[in-house]
Amino acid sequence: MTSDTVSRHSRKRADRSRGFTLIELLVVIAIIAILAGMLLPALGKAKQKAQGTMCLSNVKQLALAHTLYGGDQDDRMPPNITAAAITATNTSWCGGWMNPGNLFLFLNGSAATNSDFFMHALMGRYSGAPKLYKCPSDKFIFPSPLITQTYVRSVALNTYVGGTLGAAASAASPVREYRRFSEVARPAGIFSFIHEDPNTIDEGVFSSPIVAPGLPGNLAFGNRPAALHGGATSIGFMDGHAEHRRWSLLTMNNGVPIATSTASNPDDAVWLKERTHDGFVK
């Protein structure tokens, strides 16, 4: 074999050693795809957990801001007014109406994307940041041509905490709304802020009506909590702490998991009613 032939063979071997064959490349791609498939679910769970932790922290900060308001206002709670406060941010903890289901209220100064309705309201300077009012997992866009982006607020305040139920609702309820923090016998057991189903959130009130003992209304949700954190909801309490409540029964509302109840399984609704007012009797 001549030296030229040996040189050519050496060059061919060198050329082959400089790159992958097609089969080798496909094997590498397949291995990467398998590893990615194994890692993505873990990364998704980690992201979900991080968002749940952030949401819980946000709700805790709101619960603390709520108590700070009382410290400055002679123990009085910030009023929790319904649609009457649509633009009157100086009379309630939160103004505005976010849900286009009531078109008149929605168009009368929509708060769907405007944080001024709560940041310029009575609790705004105590909370300090608009992001506290929005759950990072809440990507819901209301199915309406009037809404093109997610709502700016995810939370609402217990209807009995500074609430104004109105004459009819007050007459039907055996308990009265709290007006001062000292009226709450169990501050660690009564909730203030809760993440509401974005399909129904509108003004700042989370409706959880309490009726006479023995009536079916006490075994059912009013407004329902969103359950975006692995079937759990972030809830703030009157003493300033927050916790996740994992519900036993869920349903889907426009792709959003929410807590629900049935006549045969009212436990979740009863759990929330027990934390709505000290005077609740099933």
Short mmCIF file of C-alpha atoms in Angstrom, two decimals:
data_model
loop_
_atom_site.label_atom_id
_atom_site.label_comp_id
_atom_site.label_asym_id
_atom_site.label_seq_id
_atom_site.Cartn_x
_atom_site.Cartn_y
_atom_site.Cartn_z
CA MET A 1 0.00 0.00 0.00
CA THR A 2 1.40 3.30 -1.05
CA SER A 3 1.86 6.24 1.27
CA ASP A 4 -0.84 8.16 -0.69
CA THR A 5 -3.37 5.34 -0.06
CA VAL A 6 -2.55 5.27 3.65
CA SER A 7 -2.94 9.04 3.78
CA ARG A 8 -6.39 8.90 2.14
CA HIS A 9 -7.61 6.21 4.58
CA SER A 10 -6.33 8.26 7.50
CA ARG A 11 -8.19 11.33 6.25
CA LYS A 12 -11.45 9.35 5.90
CA ARG A 13 -11.13 8.01 9.44
CA ALA A 14 -10.42 11.51 10.67
CA ASP A 15 -13.45 12.88 8.80
CA ARG A 16 -15.68 10.21 10.36
CA SER A 17 -14.35 10.96 13.84
CA ARG A 18 -15.19 14.65 13.56
CA GLY A 19 -19.05 14.26 13.48
CA PHE A 20 -22.07 12.19 14.48
CA THR A 21 -23.84 9.81 12.20
CA LEU A 22 -27.55 10.38 11.62
CA ILE A 23 -28.43 7.42 13.84
CA GLU A 24 -26.26 8.72 16.66
CA LEU A 25 -27.87 12.15 16.40
CA LEU A 26 -31.37 10.66 16.53
CA VAL A 27 -30.44 8.63 19.61
CA VAL A 28 -29.19 11.76 21.37
CA ILE A 29 -32.38 13.66 20.47
CA ALA A 30 -34.51 10.77 21.76
CA ILE A 31 -32.62 10.71 25.06
CA ILE A 32 -33.05 14.48 25.48
CA ALA A 33 -36.78 14.17 24.76
CA ILE A 34 -37.15 11.40 27.36
CA LEU A 35 -35.30 13.44 29.97
CA ALA A 36 -37.39 16.52 29.19
CA GLY A 37 -40.56 14.47 29.51
CA MET A 38 -39.41 13.32 32.93
CA LEU A 39 -38.42 16.79 34.12
CA LEU A 40 -41.32 18.92 32.84
CA PRO A 41 -43.99 17.49 35.21
CA ALA A 42 -41.65 18.07 38.15
CA LEU A 43 -40.97 21.62 36.99
CA GLY A 44 -44.71 22.21 36.55
CA LYS A 45 -45.40 21.04 40.10
CA ALA A 46 -42.59 23.20 41.44
CA LYS A 47 -44.03 26.24 39.62
CA GLN A 48 -47.53 25.48 40.94
CA LYS A 49 -46.19 25.18 44.48
CA ALA A 50 -44.26 28.44 44.16
CA GLN A 51 -47.38 30.27 42.91
CA GLY A 52 -49.42 28.81 45.77
CA THR A 53 -46.83 30.02 48.27
CA MET A 54 -46.85 33.49 46.72
CA CYS A 55 -50.66 33.65 46.74
CA LEU A 56 -50.72 32.60 50.39
CA SER A 57 -48.18 35.30 51.23
CA ASN A 58 -50.26 37.90 49.37
CA VAL A 59 -53.43 36.97 51.25
CA LYS A 60 -51.55 37.07 54.56
CA GLN A 61 -50.31 40.59 53.78
CA LEU A 62 -53.87 41.68 52.97
CA ALA A 63 -55.16 40.18 56.23
CA LEU A 64 -52.46 42.06 58.14
CA ALA A 65 -53.23 45.29 56.28
CA HIS A 66 -56.88 44.84 57.26
CA THR A 67 -55.93 44.69 60.95
CA LEU A 68 -53.62 47.71 60.58
CA TYR A 69 -56.55 49.73 59.30
CA GLY A 70 -58.47 48.89 62.48
CA GLY A 71 -55.54 49.98 64.60
CA ASP A 72 -55.68 53.43 63.02
CA GLN A 73 -59.47 53.71 62.97
CA ASP A 74 -60.47 53.15 66.59
CA ASP A 75 -61.04 49.39 66.03
CA ARG A 76 -63.44 49.98 63.14
CA MET A 77 -63.32 47.73 60.09
CA PRO A 78 -63.16 49.23 56.61
CA PRO A 79 -66.70 49.10 55.16
CA ASN A 80 -67.30 46.24 52.76
CA ILE A 81 -69.99 47.70 50.52
CA THR A 82 -71.64 46.04 47.54
CA ALA A 83 -72.40 47.57 44.12
CA ALA A 84 -73.43 50.90 45.65
CA ALA A 85 -69.71 51.66 45.99
CA ILE A 86 -69.08 51.25 42.28
CA THR A 87 -66.94 54.39 42.06
CA ALA A 88 -66.95 55.58 45.68
CA THR A 89 -63.51 54.39 46.69
CA ASN A 90 -63.51 56.66 49.74
CA THR A 91 -66.40 54.76 51.37
CA SER A 92 -65.29 51.11 51.07
CA TRP A 93 -62.22 48.90 51.19
CA CYS A 94 -62.70 48.36 47.45
CA GLY A 95 -64.78 50.04 44.79
CA GLY A 96 -65.66 48.96 41.29
CA TRP A 97 -67.48 46.11 39.56
CA MET A 98 -65.40 43.67 37.51
CA ASN A 99 -67.92 41.20 36.09
CA PRO A 100 -69.66 42.02 32.78
CA GLY A 101 -72.63 39.85 33.77
CA ASN A 102 -74.32 43.06 34.96
CA LEU A 103 -73.60 45.23 31.95
CA PHE A 104 -74.81 48.50 33.51
CA LEU A 105 -72.53 48.17 36.53
CA PHE A 106 -69.64 46.90 34.42
CA LEU A 107 -69.74 49.84 32.03
CA ASN A 108 -70.24 52.30 34.87
CA GLY A 109 -66.50 52.47 35.55
CA SER A 110 -65.14 48.96 35.00
CA ALA A 111 -62.60 47.84 37.59
CA ALA A 112 -61.64 44.72 35.66
CA THR A 113 -58.19 46.01 34.78
CA ASN A 114 -57.93 49.12 36.95
CA SER A 115 -56.19 48.71 40.31
CA ASP A 116 -57.17 52.27 41.32
CA PHE A 117 -60.51 50.91 42.50
CA PHE A 118 -58.81 49.21 45.43
CA MET A 119 -55.48 51.03 45.70
CA HIS A 120 -57.28 54.40 46.02
CA ALA A 121 -59.85 52.90 48.40
CA LEU A 122 -59.69 52.77 52.21
CA MET A 123 -57.22 49.90 52.48
CA GLY A 124 -54.93 50.86 49.62
CA ARG A 125 -52.27 52.65 51.64
CA TYR A 126 -52.16 49.81 54.18
CA SER A 127 -51.67 47.07 51.59
CA GLY A 128 -49.15 49.07 49.56
CA ALA A 129 -48.95 47.02 46.34
CA PRO A 130 -51.55 46.04 43.70
CA LYS A 131 -49.92 42.62 43.20
CA LEU A 132 -51.17 41.50 46.63
CA TYR A 133 -54.71 41.42 45.28
CA LYS A 134 -53.92 39.10 42.35
CA CYS A 135 -53.24 35.37 42.55
CA PRO A 136 -50.27 34.51 40.26
CA SER A 137 -52.10 31.32 39.18
CA ASP A 138 -55.19 33.24 38.09
CA LYS A 139 -54.92 33.51 34.30
CA PHE A 140 -58.66 33.43 33.69
CA ILE A 141 -60.12 35.73 31.03
CA PHE A 142 -63.88 36.14 31.29
CA PRO A 143 -65.59 34.76 28.14
CA SER A 144 -66.94 38.09 26.93
CA PRO A 145 -65.95 40.46 24.11
CA LEU A 146 -65.78 43.15 26.80
CA ILE A 147 -62.83 41.42 28.48
CA THR A 148 -59.51 40.91 26.70
CA GLN A 149 -57.16 40.25 29.61
CA THR A 150 -57.16 38.78 33.10
CA TYR A 151 -58.82 40.58 35.98
CA VAL A 152 -56.63 42.79 38.14
CA ARG A 153 -58.06 41.37 41.39
CA SER A 154 -58.60 37.78 42.57
CA VAL A 155 -59.73 38.26 46.17
CA ALA A 156 -62.88 39.38 47.95
CA LEU A 157 -63.72 40.13 51.59
CA ASN A 158 -66.09 38.11 53.81
CA THR A 159 -69.54 39.69 53.51
CA TYR A 160 -69.98 39.78 57.31
CA VAL A 161 -66.65 41.56 57.87
CA GLY A 162 -67.59 45.22 57.70
CA GLY A 163 -70.29 44.22 55.25
CA THR A 164 -73.49 45.92 54.21
CA LEU A 165 -75.92 43.09 53.49
CA GLY A 166 -78.91 45.26 52.75
CA ALA A 167 -82.32 45.15 54.42
CA ALA A 168 -83.59 41.91 52.87
CA ALA A 169 -80.41 39.91 53.51
CA SER A 170 -80.09 41.28 57.04
CA ALA A 171 -83.68 40.32 57.83
CA ALA A 172 -83.07 36.76 56.57
CA SER A 173 -79.86 36.29 58.57
CA PRO A 174 -79.84 35.44 62.28
CA VAL A 175 -76.42 37.09 62.69
CA ARG A 176 -75.32 40.68 62.25
CA GLU A 177 -72.34 42.02 60.33
CA TYR A 178 -69.17 42.78 62.25
CA ARG A 179 -68.34 46.47 62.48
CA ARG A 180 -65.39 46.42 64.91
CA PHE A 181 -62.52 43.99 65.26
CA SER A 182 -63.28 43.48 68.96
CA GLU A 183 -66.70 42.03 68.02
CA VAL A 184 -65.02 38.94 66.54
CA ALA A 185 -64.79 36.35 69.30
CA ARG A 186 -62.43 34.06 67.35
CA PRO A 187 -60.12 36.18 65.17
CA ALA A 188 -58.04 33.13 64.23
CA GLY A 189 -61.20 31.27 63.21
CA ILE A 190 -63.03 33.86 61.07
CA PHE A 191 -61.82 34.51 57.55
CA SER A 192 -61.38 37.91 55.97
CA PHE A 193 -59.94 37.61 52.42
CA ILE A 194 -60.49 34.67 50.11
CA HIS A 195 -59.72 33.86 46.48
CA GLU A 196 -63.08 33.88 44.69
CA ASP A 197 -64.10 32.02 41.53
CA PRO A 198 -63.13 34.49 38.75
CA ASN A 199 -66.34 33.63 36.91
CA THR A 200 -68.37 35.36 39.64
CA ILE A 201 -66.08 37.89 41.30
CA ASP A 202 -67.51 41.38 40.88
CA GLU A 203 -67.48 43.89 43.74
CA GLY A 204 -65.30 43.41 46.80
CA VAL A 205 -67.79 41.22 48.71
CA PHE A 206 -67.53 37.44 49.04
CA SER A 207 -71.09 36.29 49.71
CA SER A 208 -71.38 33.46 52.23
CA PRO A 209 -74.95 33.88 53.50
CA ILE A 210 -75.96 32.48 56.88
CA VAL A 211 -79.65 31.70 57.31
CA ALA A 212 -81.76 30.25 60.12
CA PRO A 213 -80.46 26.97 61.58
CA GLY A 214 -81.74 23.90 59.78
CA LEU A 215 -82.31 25.60 56.42
CA PRO A 216 -80.53 24.21 53.33
CA GLY A 217 -78.79 27.53 52.69
CA ASN A 218 -76.40 26.82 55.54
CA LEU A 219 -75.21 23.68 53.75
CA ALA A 220 -74.31 25.39 50.48
CA PHE A 221 -71.79 27.91 49.23
CA GLY A 222 -72.86 31.40 48.22
CA ASN A 223 -69.96 32.66 46.14
CA ARG A 224 -67.49 29.84 45.69
CA PRO A 225 -63.74 29.79 46.25
CA ALA A 226 -61.35 29.22 43.35
CA ALA A 227 -59.16 26.17 43.98
CA LEU A 228 -56.15 26.81 41.74
CA HIS A 229 -53.47 25.45 44.08
CA GLY A 230 -53.84 21.71 43.70
CA GLY A 231 -57.49 21.90 44.72
CA ALA A 232 -56.80 24.39 47.51
CA THR A 233 -57.68 28.04 48.18
CA SER A 234 -55.66 30.77 49.89
CA ILE A 235 -57.63 32.25 52.81
CA GLY A 236 -56.68 35.08 55.18
CA PHE A 237 -58.04 35.34 58.72
CA MET A 238 -58.96 38.13 61.10
CA ASP A 239 -55.88 37.67 63.28
CA GLY A 240 -53.61 38.21 60.26
CA HIS A 241 -52.63 34.60 59.52
CA ALA A 242 -53.36 32.76 56.27
CA GLU A 243 -53.75 29.14 55.28
CA HIS A 244 -54.55 26.89 52.35
CA ARG A 245 -57.82 24.98 52.48
CA ARG A 246 -57.90 21.84 50.35
CA TRP A 247 -61.47 21.01 49.37
CA SER A 248 -62.91 17.51 49.23
CA LEU A 249 -65.24 18.19 46.31
CA LEU A 250 -64.41 20.24 43.22
CA THR A 251 -66.15 21.17 40.00
CA MET A 252 -65.00 23.06 36.91
CA ASN A 253 -66.42 26.43 35.91
CA ASN A 254 -65.11 27.60 32.51
CA GLY A 255 -61.91 25.66 33.12
CA VAL A 256 -61.45 26.95 36.69
CA PRO A 257 -61.50 24.39 39.54
CA ILE A 258 -63.78 25.65 42.32
CA ALA A 259 -65.05 24.30 45.63
CA THR A 260 -68.56 22.89 45.54
CA SER A 261 -71.02 21.07 47.75
CA THR A 262 -73.98 18.73 47.46
CA ALA A 263 -76.80 17.74 49.78
CA SER A 264 -74.94 14.51 50.50
CA ASN A 265 -71.53 16.20 50.84
CA PRO A 266 -71.94 19.66 52.42
CA ASP A 267 -68.80 19.44 54.57
CA ASP A 268 -66.76 22.03 52.63
CA ALA A 269 -69.56 24.60 52.65
CA VAL A 270 -70.17 24.04 56.36
CA TRP A 271 -66.43 24.41 57.05
CA LEU A 272 -66.46 27.83 55.38
CA LYS A 273 -69.69 28.95 57.05
CA GLU A 274 -68.18 28.07 60.44
CA ARG A 275 -65.39 30.49 59.59
CA THR A 276 -67.70 33.16 58.21
CA HIS A 277 -69.26 34.22 61.50
CA ASP A 278 -69.03 33.26 65.18
CA GLY A 279 -72.81 32.94 65.33
CA PHE A 280 -73.17 30.29 62.62
CA VAL A 281 -75.35 27.31 63.55
CA LYS A 282 -75.81 24.56 60.99
#
